[in-house]
XYZ file of C-alpha atoms in Angstrom:
666
model
C 14.293 -21.403 24.529
C 16.852 -18.261 24.272
C 17.147 -16.372 20.943
C 20.185 -15.735 19.136
C 20.288 -13.055 16.347
C 21.373 -14.452 13.199
C 24.086 -12.909 11.232
C 25.521 -13.676 7.749
C 28.797 -14.853 9.422
C 27.068 -17.619 11.034
C 27.807 -21.043 9.441
C 26.483 -24.750 10.178
C 23.401 -26.577 9.310
C 21.133 -24.804 11.966
C 21.865 -21.389 10.420
C 21.572 -22.738 6.927
C 18.170 -24.445 7.642
C 16.913 -21.378 9.719
C 17.696 -19.288 6.723
C 16.246 -21.744 4.178
C 13.074 -22.397 6.033
C 12.643 -18.484 6.724
C 12.576 -17.894 2.899
C 10.352 -20.685 1.866
C 7.897 -19.734 4.734
C 8.282 -16.029 3.263
C 7.062 -17.291 -0.280
C 4.283 -19.575 1.421
C 2.716 -16.843 3.575
C 3.295 -13.769 1.345
C 2.811 -15.157 -2.267
C 0.946 -18.142 -1.782
C 3.766 -19.861 -3.847
C 4.738 -23.213 -2.461
C 8.538 -23.448 -3.226
C 8.762 -26.848 -1.904
C 6.151 -29.548 -1.281
C 4.899 -30.038 2.639
C 6.391 -33.265 3.297
C 10.126 -31.403 2.303
C 9.202 -28.423 4.283
C 8.213 -30.922 7.188
C 11.160 -32.865 6.893
C 13.493 -29.844 6.970
C 11.403 -28.360 10.020
C 11.893 -31.704 11.939
C 15.874 -31.702 11.397
C 15.860 -27.976 12.443
C 14.070 -28.587 15.584
C 16.478 -31.447 16.595
C 19.407 -29.128 16.323
C 17.624 -26.516 18.210
C 16.955 -28.952 20.928
C 20.623 -29.994 20.811
C 22.452 -26.835 20.754
C 19.727 -24.903 23.174
C 19.360 -22.137 21.466
C 17.441 -20.786 18.052
C 18.122 -18.130 15.443
C 15.576 -15.171 15.220
C 14.538 -16.316 11.697
C 13.645 -19.876 12.978
C 10.084 -20.887 12.002
C 10.006 -22.621 15.465
C 10.196 -19.257 17.031
C 8.261 -17.020 14.505
C 4.703 -17.555 13.254
C 4.399 -17.537 9.677
C 6.057 -14.778 7.959
C 5.788 -11.003 8.108
C 3.174 -9.674 5.714
C 4.813 -7.827 3.266
C 3.640 -4.517 1.325
C 1.697 -5.503 -1.671
C -1.001 -2.657 -1.667
C -3.053 -4.413 1.155
C -3.347 -2.604 4.714
C -1.738 -4.581 7.498
C -3.114 -4.702 11.043
C -2.086 -6.326 14.241
C -4.701 -9.140 15.581
C -6.393 -8.410 18.908
C -6.133 -12.059 19.359
C -2.830 -13.954 17.988
C -3.610 -16.528 15.268
C -1.196 -19.355 16.552
C -0.470 -22.300 14.363
C -0.884 -25.958 15.646
C 1.666 -28.480 16.865
C 1.404 -31.721 14.803
C 1.451 -35.237 14.984
C 2.529 -37.414 12.018
C 0.797 -40.609 10.714
C 3.418 -42.816 12.189
C 2.607 -41.092 15.674
C -1.373 -41.331 15.296
C -1.581 -43.150 18.649
C -0.238 -40.101 20.769
C -3.443 -38.336 19.717
C -5.107 -40.896 22.150
C -2.289 -40.111 24.989
C -3.267 -36.362 24.185
C -6.631 -36.622 24.638
C -6.739 -38.603 27.922
C -9.720 -38.936 29.665
C -11.319 -35.492 27.938
C -13.708 -35.457 25.326
C -12.703 -34.156 22.197
C -13.728 -32.437 18.719
C -12.022 -34.120 15.595
C -12.558 -32.081 12.367
C -10.887 -31.645 8.838
C -7.531 -29.466 8.847
C -8.550 -27.191 5.860
C -5.830 -26.632 3.302
C -6.328 -22.956 2.348
C -5.626 -19.603 3.902
C -6.751 -18.737 7.486
C -8.972 -15.689 7.750
C -9.961 -14.205 10.505
C -13.656 -12.306 10.480
C -14.981 -9.535 12.834
C -18.688 -8.702 13.344
C -19.943 -5.340 14.752
C -23.517 -4.985 15.572
C -24.461 -7.961 13.317
C -22.416 -6.741 10.344
C -19.085 -7.660 8.886
C -16.535 -4.933 9.950
C -13.330 -6.766 9.161
C -11.466 -9.590 7.638
C -7.724 -10.401 8.032
C -5.657 -12.801 6.879
C -3.531 -14.674 9.421
C -0.302 -13.178 8.227
C 2.272 -13.991 10.608
C 0.136 -14.699 13.413
C 0.382 -11.223 14.705
C -0.087 -9.029 11.788
C -2.225 -9.843 9.044
C -3.768 -8.074 5.656
C -7.203 -6.338 5.517
C -9.162 -8.386 2.750
C -12.550 -7.061 3.949
C -13.941 -5.969 0.387
C -12.690 -9.383 -0.844
C -14.148 -11.618 2.140
C -17.610 -9.858 1.379
C -17.307 -11.667 -2.076
C -17.104 -15.351 -0.586
C -19.835 -17.191 -1.759
C -20.960 -18.601 1.700
C -20.264 -15.694 4.283
C -23.221 -13.901 5.708
C -22.731 -10.356 5.434
C -25.309 -9.629 8.377
C -26.183 -11.630 11.238
C -28.737 -11.702 14.239
C -26.092 -11.490 17.199
C -25.360 -8.137 17.768
C -22.406 -8.000 20.035
C -18.519 -8.192 18.971
C -18.140 -11.439 17.234
C -14.653 -12.702 16.146
C -14.026 -16.012 14.569
C -11.373 -17.706 12.516
C -11.851 -20.170 9.608
C -10.045 -21.259 6.423
C -10.648 -19.588 2.998
C -10.791 -22.591 0.486
C -11.487 -23.256 -3.202
C -13.043 -26.731 -4.087
C -10.905 -29.189 -6.150
C -13.925 -29.115 -8.672
C -13.953 -24.993 -8.898
C -9.880 -25.348 -9.216
C -10.168 -27.764 -12.104
C -12.933 -25.894 -13.629
C -10.642 -22.615 -13.633
C -7.457 -24.801 -14.780
C -9.428 -26.376 -17.566
C -10.002 -22.692 -18.788
C -6.594 -21.752 -19.080
C -5.195 -22.814 -22.292
C -1.495 -22.123 -21.280
C -0.303 -25.283 -19.375
C 2.504 -22.993 -17.570
C -0.220 -20.323 -16.448
C -2.097 -23.379 -14.566
C -2.377 -23.163 -10.893
C -0.261 -25.832 -9.270
C -2.969 -26.571 -6.411
C -6.176 -24.970 -4.869
C -4.231 -23.686 -2.194
C -1.890 -21.406 -4.287
C -4.896 -20.530 -6.168
C -6.921 -19.264 -2.977
C -4.038 -17.371 -1.668
C -3.754 -15.323 -4.219
C -7.483 -15.130 -4.792
C -8.033 -13.902 -1.538
C -5.358 -11.363 -1.470
C -6.258 -9.464 -4.640
C -6.342 -5.666 -4.590
C -9.453 -6.105 -7.283
C -12.246 -7.777 -5.427
C -14.075 -8.719 -8.614
C -11.389 -11.382 -9.399
C -11.950 -12.765 -5.818
C -15.542 -12.859 -6.558
C -15.093 -14.848 -9.753
C -12.809 -17.785 -7.860
C -15.717 -19.225 -5.918
C -13.916 -18.704 -2.629
C -15.624 -20.525 0.489
C -15.092 -19.807 4.266
C -15.012 -22.740 6.569
C -15.117 -21.640 10.349
C -13.015 -23.553 12.464
C -12.911 -21.461 15.941
C -14.777 -19.070 17.663
C -12.452 -16.453 19.306
C -14.785 -13.970 21.033
C -18.680 -13.713 21.370
C -19.582 -12.035 24.725
C -22.975 -12.868 26.383
C -23.275 -16.351 24.813
C -23.731 -19.569 26.953
C -21.930 -22.247 25.197
C -22.259 -24.560 28.436
C -18.280 -24.798 28.352
C -18.530 -26.861 25.065
C -16.315 -26.172 21.706
C -19.089 -28.282 20.030
C -21.722 -25.871 21.048
C -19.820 -23.093 19.742
C -19.691 -24.897 16.318
C -23.583 -25.499 16.501
C -23.989 -21.752 17.316
C -22.073 -20.386 14.391
C -23.924 -22.924 12.004
C -27.259 -21.412 13.303
C -25.979 -18.051 12.495
C -25.433 -18.948 8.727
C -21.529 -19.827 8.874
C -20.422 -22.800 7.108
C -18.291 -24.647 9.711
C -15.591 -27.711 9.036
C -17.189 -30.987 9.474
C -16.522 -32.206 12.909
C -17.358 -35.454 15.098
C -17.357 -35.761 19.032
C -14.755 -38.293 19.940
C -13.224 -39.874 23.148
C -9.912 -41.927 23.657
C -12.196 -45.170 22.987
C -13.723 -43.549 19.921
C -10.759 -41.672 18.421
C -9.104 -44.101 16.154
C -12.427 -44.996 14.260
C -13.184 -41.480 13.863
C -9.702 -40.882 12.266
C -10.377 -44.058 10.056
C -13.925 -42.771 8.950
C -12.240 -39.140 7.876
C -9.349 -41.157 6.071
C -12.111 -42.940 3.996
C -13.766 -39.837 2.840
C -10.438 -37.782 1.901
C -10.150 -39.352 -1.494
C -13.614 -38.193 -2.741
C -13.789 -35.214 -0.404
C -14.222 -31.825 -2.637
C -12.371 -29.499 -0.219
C -8.799 -29.723 0.051
C -7.738 -30.871 3.581
C -4.159 -31.945 4.443
C -5.106 -33.470 7.869
C -7.374 -33.319 10.946
C -7.543 -31.083 14.050
C -8.445 -32.359 17.446
C -9.384 -29.909 20.316
C -10.692 -30.357 23.867
C -14.424 -29.965 23.861
C -13.937 -28.533 27.493
C -13.432 -24.717 26.777
C -12.196 -23.883 30.479
C -9.907 -27.072 30.447
C -8.268 -26.091 27.287
C -7.691 -22.633 28.240
C -6.200 -23.493 31.354
C -3.445 -25.173 29.617
C -2.223 -21.791 28.190
C -0.049 -21.767 24.935
C 3.676 -22.128 24.057
C 5.424 -19.240 22.267
C 4.148 -20.615 18.825
C 1.376 -23.377 19.702
C -1.834 -23.451 21.729
C -2.189 -26.272 24.058
C -6.129 -26.826 23.597
C -5.744 -28.360 20.032
C -3.164 -30.442 17.849
C -3.342 -31.200 14.309
C -2.736 -34.535 12.524
C -1.386 -34.832 9.169
C -2.136 -37.322 6.474
C 0.675 -39.525 5.318
C 1.446 -40.110 1.804
C 2.695 -43.761 0.716
C 6.555 -42.968 0.370
C 9.273 -44.889 -1.742
C 13.023 -44.495 -1.949
C 14.679 -44.547 -5.400
C 17.818 -43.397 -7.085
C 17.414 -40.086 -9.485
C 18.876 -41.078 -13.097
C 18.745 -37.796 -14.450
C 16.872 -34.390 -14.984
C 15.114 -34.115 -18.049
C 14.436 -30.617 -19.483
C 11.126 -30.231 -21.119
C 10.553 -26.887 -23.201
C 6.878 -25.403 -23.205
C 5.319 -23.328 -25.893
C 5.893 -20.131 -23.470
C 9.586 -20.715 -23.460
C 9.602 -22.111 -19.990
C 11.714 -25.219 -19.721
C 10.611 -27.323 -16.835
C 12.837 -29.661 -14.930
C 11.606 -33.130 -14.579
C 12.995 -35.977 -12.319
C 13.442 -39.169 -13.995
C 14.104 -41.924 -11.510
C 14.457 -45.881 -11.116
C 10.778 -47.026 -11.404
C 9.012 -47.623 -7.906
C 5.426 -48.791 -6.990
C 3.123 -45.845 -5.560
C -0.435 -46.124 -4.663
C -1.032 -49.291 -6.882
C 0.962 -47.883 -9.836
C 4.437 -47.754 -11.474
C 5.983 -44.274 -11.591
C 9.348 -43.076 -12.877
C 9.146 -39.428 -13.490
C 7.996 -36.300 -11.216
C 7.912 -32.518 -12.030
C 10.217 -30.645 -10.111
C 8.377 -27.490 -11.485
C 11.566 -24.835 -11.149
C 15.015 -24.521 -10.324
C 14.000 -22.875 -6.897
C 12.496 -26.275 -5.702
C 15.624 -28.109 -7.222
C 17.806 -25.703 -5.037
C 15.580 -26.315 -2.058
C 16.342 -30.088 -2.564
C 19.867 -29.746 -3.677
C 19.008 -32.222 -6.193
C 21.514 -34.070 -8.794
C 21.638 -37.029 -10.845
C 22.510 -40.038 -8.853
C 20.922 -38.969 -5.567
C 18.906 -41.138 -3.250
C 15.297 -39.528 -3.079
C 11.973 -40.462 -1.560
C 8.907 -40.110 -3.730
C 5.158 -39.905 -3.190
C 1.965 -39.270 -4.896
C 0.190 -35.874 -3.864
C -3.206 -36.262 -2.800
C -2.517 -40.015 -4.109
C -2.608 -38.706 -7.719
C 0.664 -36.398 -8.665
C 4.122 -38.034 -8.284
C 6.392 -35.777 -6.184
C 9.831 -35.582 -4.745
C 9.368 -35.887 -0.884
C 12.925 -35.573 -0.141
C 16.519 -35.865 -1.231
C 18.670 -38.270 1.293
C 22.218 -37.634 -0.258
C 22.000 -33.932 -1.506
C 24.698 -33.855 -4.153
C 23.789 -30.234 -5.275
C 22.015 -28.733 -8.324
C 24.359 -28.682 -11.550
C 24.403 -29.037 -15.182
C 21.535 -26.594 -15.964
C 21.478 -26.224 -19.806
C 22.922 -23.272 -20.897
C 21.126 -24.070 -24.514
C 17.320 -25.136 -25.226
C 17.121 -28.935 -25.550
C 14.932 -28.242 -28.433
C 16.178 -25.519 -30.594
C 19.806 -25.040 -29.332
C 19.204 -21.407 -28.406
C 20.349 -19.714 -25.228
C 18.704 -20.095 -22.273
C 18.366 -17.912 -18.769
C 17.325 -17.980 -15.449
C 14.582 -15.449 -14.482
C 13.551 -14.579 -10.992
C 9.800 -13.812 -10.750
C 8.057 -13.447 -7.238
C 11.026 -15.415 -5.566
C 10.735 -18.249 -7.771
C 13.836 -19.060 -10.185
C 13.011 -20.971 -13.263
C 14.840 -21.371 -16.902
C 13.709 -19.971 -20.157
C 14.670 -20.268 -23.721
C 15.441 -16.754 -25.177
C 14.764 -18.002 -29.072
C 11.262 -16.365 -29.903
C 11.346 -19.099 -32.836
C 11.793 -22.079 -30.720
C 10.358 -25.218 -32.475
C 9.073 -26.088 -28.766
C 7.089 -23.268 -28.687
C 5.699 -23.881 -32.235
C 4.999 -27.678 -31.275
C 2.864 -26.864 -28.109
C 1.113 -24.047 -29.587
C -0.050 -26.269 -32.910
C -0.683 -29.165 -30.258
C -3.414 -26.757 -28.438
C -4.924 -25.568 -31.903
C -5.804 -29.030 -33.063
C -7.133 -30.394 -29.429
C -10.392 -31.388 -28.763
C -12.000 -27.949 -27.546
C -10.131 -26.082 -30.455
C -10.130 -27.186 -33.990
C -10.464 -31.043 -33.048
C -8.337 -32.493 -35.607
C -7.898 -36.285 -35.269
C -4.501 -37.583 -36.461
C -2.417 -34.818 -35.248
C -0.643 -35.873 -32.419
C 1.990 -33.996 -30.968
C 4.557 -36.523 -32.066
C 3.020 -35.998 -35.713
C 3.100 -32.146 -35.433
C 6.799 -32.435 -34.215
C 7.551 -34.325 -37.540
C 5.681 -32.033 -39.907
C 7.221 -28.843 -38.293
C 10.634 -30.302 -38.538
C 10.129 -31.231 -42.150
C 8.871 -27.641 -42.876
C 5.321 -28.524 -43.842
C 3.712 -26.302 -41.048
C 4.966 -22.746 -40.422
C 1.533 -21.348 -39.010
C -1.925 -22.437 -38.648
C -3.152 -21.936 -42.089
C -0.607 -24.384 -43.285
C -2.530 -27.278 -41.935
C -5.286 -26.807 -44.416
C -2.587 -27.269 -47.171
C -1.098 -30.605 -46.101
C -2.218 -32.197 -49.209
C 0.601 -30.003 -50.889
C 3.081 -32.558 -49.371
C 0.978 -36.140 -49.743
C 4.261 -37.955 -51.102
C 6.358 -36.939 -48.287
C 3.945 -37.765 -45.524
C 2.779 -41.009 -47.194
C 6.377 -42.152 -47.131
C 6.821 -41.322 -43.172
C 7.099 -43.972 -40.849
C 3.969 -44.437 -39.437
C 2.128 -43.218 -42.124
C 0.394 -44.616 -45.252
C -2.243 -43.846 -47.556
C -5.129 -44.697 -45.350
C -3.509 -42.810 -42.507
C -2.743 -39.766 -44.891
C -6.466 -40.020 -46.333
C -8.061 -40.169 -42.617
C -5.952 -36.863 -41.743
C -6.725 -35.065 -44.900
C -10.586 -35.678 -44.213
C -10.143 -34.665 -40.353
C -8.627 -31.318 -41.821
C -11.412 -30.609 -44.009
C -14.004 -31.210 -41.094
C -12.175 -28.871 -39.258
C -12.445 -26.117 -41.552
C -15.925 -25.732 -40.914
C -15.883 -24.452 -37.003
C -17.086 -21.755 -34.908
C -15.623 -18.391 -33.374
C -15.055 -19.874 -29.942
C -13.110 -22.865 -31.010
C -10.857 -20.255 -33.082
C -10.371 -18.070 -30.215
C -9.297 -20.781 -27.692
C -7.133 -22.311 -30.326
C -5.197 -19.023 -30.955
C -3.457 -19.824 -27.636
C -3.508 -16.436 -26.370
C -1.933 -16.465 -22.860
C -4.648 -17.182 -20.141
C -7.610 -17.027 -22.694
C -9.188 -20.190 -22.080
C -12.408 -22.034 -23.395
C -14.502 -20.256 -20.926
C -13.146 -16.713 -21.712
C -13.423 -17.549 -25.345
C -16.838 -18.090 -24.878
C -17.321 -15.082 -22.771
C -15.601 -12.844 -25.307
C -17.721 -14.073 -28.188
C -20.821 -13.715 -26.505
C -19.798 -9.797 -25.159
C -18.756 -8.707 -28.698
C -21.690 -10.657 -30.490
C -19.302 -13.049 -32.454
C -17.888 -10.019 -34.213
C -14.198 -10.991 -34.399
C -12.987 -7.634 -35.708
C -14.595 -5.732 -32.710
C -12.920 -8.273 -30.604
C -9.455 -7.901 -32.221
C -9.504 -4.114 -32.038
C -10.801 -3.899 -28.391
C -9.199 -1.801 -25.794
C -7.878 -3.032 -22.274
C -10.858 -0.863 -20.729
C -13.359 -2.610 -23.340
C -12.092 -6.196 -22.484
C -12.178 -5.851 -18.708
C -15.984 -5.061 -18.924
C -16.187 -9.047 -20.288
C -17.113 -11.327 -17.294
C -13.749 -13.200 -16.155
C -11.676 -10.896 -18.280
C -9.421 -9.037 -15.817
C -6.291 -6.452 -16.455
C -3.756 -9.269 -16.739
C -6.051 -11.359 -19.241
C -7.105 -7.999 -21.191
C -3.458 -6.933 -21.420
C -2.304 -10.392 -22.878
C -5.013 -10.167 -25.483
C -3.885 -6.457 -26.587
C -0.236 -7.378 -26.843
C -1.000 -10.402 -29.013
C -2.936 -8.552 -31.632
C -0.486 -5.660 -31.319
C 1.880 -7.955 -33.065
C 1.541 -7.469 -36.861
C 2.915 -11.016 -37.366
C 0.150 -12.659 -35.247
C -2.471 -10.363 -36.882
C -1.328 -11.720 -40.314
C -1.239 -15.492 -39.372
C -4.776 -15.039 -37.821
C -5.901 -13.404 -41.281
C -4.570 -16.221 -42.917
C -6.091 -18.872 -40.977
C -9.601 -16.993 -41.140
C -9.357 -17.328 -44.707
C -8.998 -21.201 -44.582
C -12.082 -21.433 -42.226
C -15.922 -21.292 -42.649
C -17.364 -20.046 -39.456
C -20.826 -21.089 -38.413
C -23.224 -18.321 -37.840
C -24.382 -18.468 -34.018
C -27.769 -17.850 -33.051
C -27.513 -15.884 -29.866
C -29.722 -16.960 -27.088
C -33.006 -15.661 -26.921
C -34.873 -14.653 -23.805
C -35.200 -11.653 -21.345
C -32.772 -8.968 -22.622
C -34.353 -6.248 -20.530
C -31.090 -5.021 -19.477
C -29.162 -5.122 -22.714
C -26.685 -2.239 -23.088
C -26.729 -1.206 -19.379
C -23.596 -1.092 -17.446
C -23.947 -1.615 -13.467
C -21.763 -1.255 -10.844
C -22.353 -3.095 -7.443
C -20.986 -1.962 -4.205
C -21.706 -2.391 -0.767
C -23.705 -5.254 1.231
C -26.760 -6.821 -0.597
C -30.165 -7.932 1.164
C -32.174 -9.225 -1.351
C -29.610 -11.622 -2.990
C -27.364 -14.349 -1.301
C -24.216 -12.076 -2.506
C -23.094 -9.547 -5.089
C -22.055 -12.364 -7.376
C -25.767 -13.371 -7.416
C -27.064 -10.121 -8.346
C -24.265 -9.740 -10.800
C -25.538 -13.141 -12.461
C -29.162 -11.820 -12.772
C -27.781 -8.708 -14.546
C -25.779 -10.691 -17.052
C -28.448 -13.089 -17.652
C -30.640 -10.169 -19.025
C -28.155 -8.817 -21.178
C -26.520 -6.355 -18.797
C -22.837 -5.871 -17.825
C -21.384 -5.653 -14.255
C -18.234 -3.814 -14.014
C -15.910 -2.774 -10.701
C -15.189 0.666 -11.619
C -17.686 3.650 -12.099
C -16.867 5.567 -15.497
C -18.806 7.541 -18.026
C -20.041 4.342 -19.693
C -21.765 3.259 -16.164
C -25.592 3.287 -16.264
C -26.253 2.883 -12.817
C -24.614 2.398 -9.551
C -26.126 -0.071 -7.116
C -25.706 0.483 -3.542
C -28.212 0.203 -0.601
C -26.590 3.315 1.161
C -27.766 5.676 -1.509
C -26.447 8.447 0.603
C -22.911 7.200 1.351
C -20.067 9.213 0.916
C -17.822 6.510 -0.418
C -15.681 7.195 -3.422
C -17.681 5.145 -5.976
C -20.882 7.254 -4.737
C -18.939 10.489 -5.340
C -17.846 9.573 -8.457
C -21.178 8.540 -9.856
C -22.514 11.954 -8.457
C -19.800 13.702 -10.508
C -20.757 11.883 -13.586
C -24.520 12.244 -12.869
C -25.065 8.635 -12.836
C -28.193 7.604 -10.554
C -27.446 5.780 -7.636
C -29.812 2.757 -7.094
C -30.847 0.848 -4.050
C -31.661 -3.078 -4.669
C -35.397 -1.824 -4.146
C -34.816 0.642 -6.973
C -33.240 -2.173 -8.994
C -36.052 -4.652 -8.861
C -38.502 -2.030 -9.535
C -36.354 -0.974 -12.435
C -36.410 -4.359 -13.587
C -39.973 -5.055 -13.291
C -40.557 -1.978 -14.786
C -38.390 -3.115 -17.870
C -40.615 -6.269 -17.931
C -43.627 -4.433 -18.010
C -42.523 -2.040 -20.935
C -42.041 -5.578 -23.152
């Protein structure tokens, strides 16, 4: 295929698609943000492939010419891959019979196609020396410190030659849901595990990566000299597993058993905890696969199979704009009802204006819809593409002016009115929710009525609803009994605990788990929490610079402080008896660096320290009690800093002796 340079003067659908897909790839590979769903991207890419085949040329920015997207400068060092990390050619569900044809008379290995971020690991002399993201296939970002925090990567292995392997960094659905449950702000929740994983792996602060339970699933051995694998990919998988690596689940197949094996994986996908968007089939015969060579973009020894979602065609009735408590106004597609995966659906979030523009979405368009992972309704494609129009210039709730903001290549609509009623309604909805004050009878609809009637202006007002008895009793849906039940629920909620209050305030990013950690760290002293500095807050497990800054900004506002004081005056906070047990490290601050030998990883060592009352932080400061580094004589920056400040440097053996000594001292 000839490559023709793209210029702004070029016109036509092929140039338009090349540019659009290049922008989508840039967002996906460099920021972890999926501006459109996979089904939409694949549809556009297939259209571009057909146009390129007809025209006989491709623009240099076409994703069919380039692999992935060029790594951007974000503070991570970039490096060229010794062996290019190519993507895979794919077969769609409707073309699944092609898998049998592709395999032919060869034996194959069928495995999950994991949905995360591809990472290449290099081991030298049995030690992890380098970890690099796939990037554009030729150049990736160095994430070695972050990879060492993955929960299942061996930091040392018995094989002493150079080992290079590829795998997928992934976050399980269960861990993803736990993290999202801890985020109070609906708009701050992560869209899917893949986006969360991409952002977690590419952090500048490896402590954040360590807190996300990232796993590494090996799927390809690139180099291991001197090992006899009996010319078998299966033997490579077994060898890697024997070294301590978690490999993707796989089965051996032939043309006769392949269809049954695909069905077996399909039966597992609904309950499989690791995100997967398909399967990978590769020839077991290593020499045969290598003899086939590669195209400019794909290796010929393996092929991907993508799961299909049930897709239905319908008509888009209109776009509904839904305001949130952060000011973000989300577009929601409302369409003629269709049956999907056994249920009737008529609405799907479009997430932001960038996705709307990618779909060229307008009222009256013929669209196809599906359920992502058989759960969440999504738009797959827009068949008529009438174009985005009628983006509201005023907030649908308060009538205040709106503005379009672009953050990390994503455009979204915001209400600029700080007193927007929607912000109040969503904030109060969180405040009365089960994990916060837990007030039965105050649904979002009821809160909307009370706020609209002027009964509630701030949290404390909820505890004085009895002042409006006559008006409430006369409201539609209310009566004497409903009113009395509500007042009793409010009275019960007035006796609560500090964790519920902190969570209920709705400070950006401070979820229930964060609230618990803050309360424990500050020994349930709210005044100390309120006046804590960013530096103090970041010593709390799970609180990074972003959350600490959000906390400090919240209490830098006198209006928020006054509102909080008014609330606390209405509450009776139960005394919390702090957990008893071994607190031998109480008051001590540790920094852990380098590889560990007596623990599975640094996270396990950190958990032990915290369980005994100590703190584990990421930076050596004057408040650090000990630096733990098995290489005590290292000239690393942390060791130098510790020496400058006169802070003792302990090996793991020293730490365990310290721990044993503290126990004996008791």
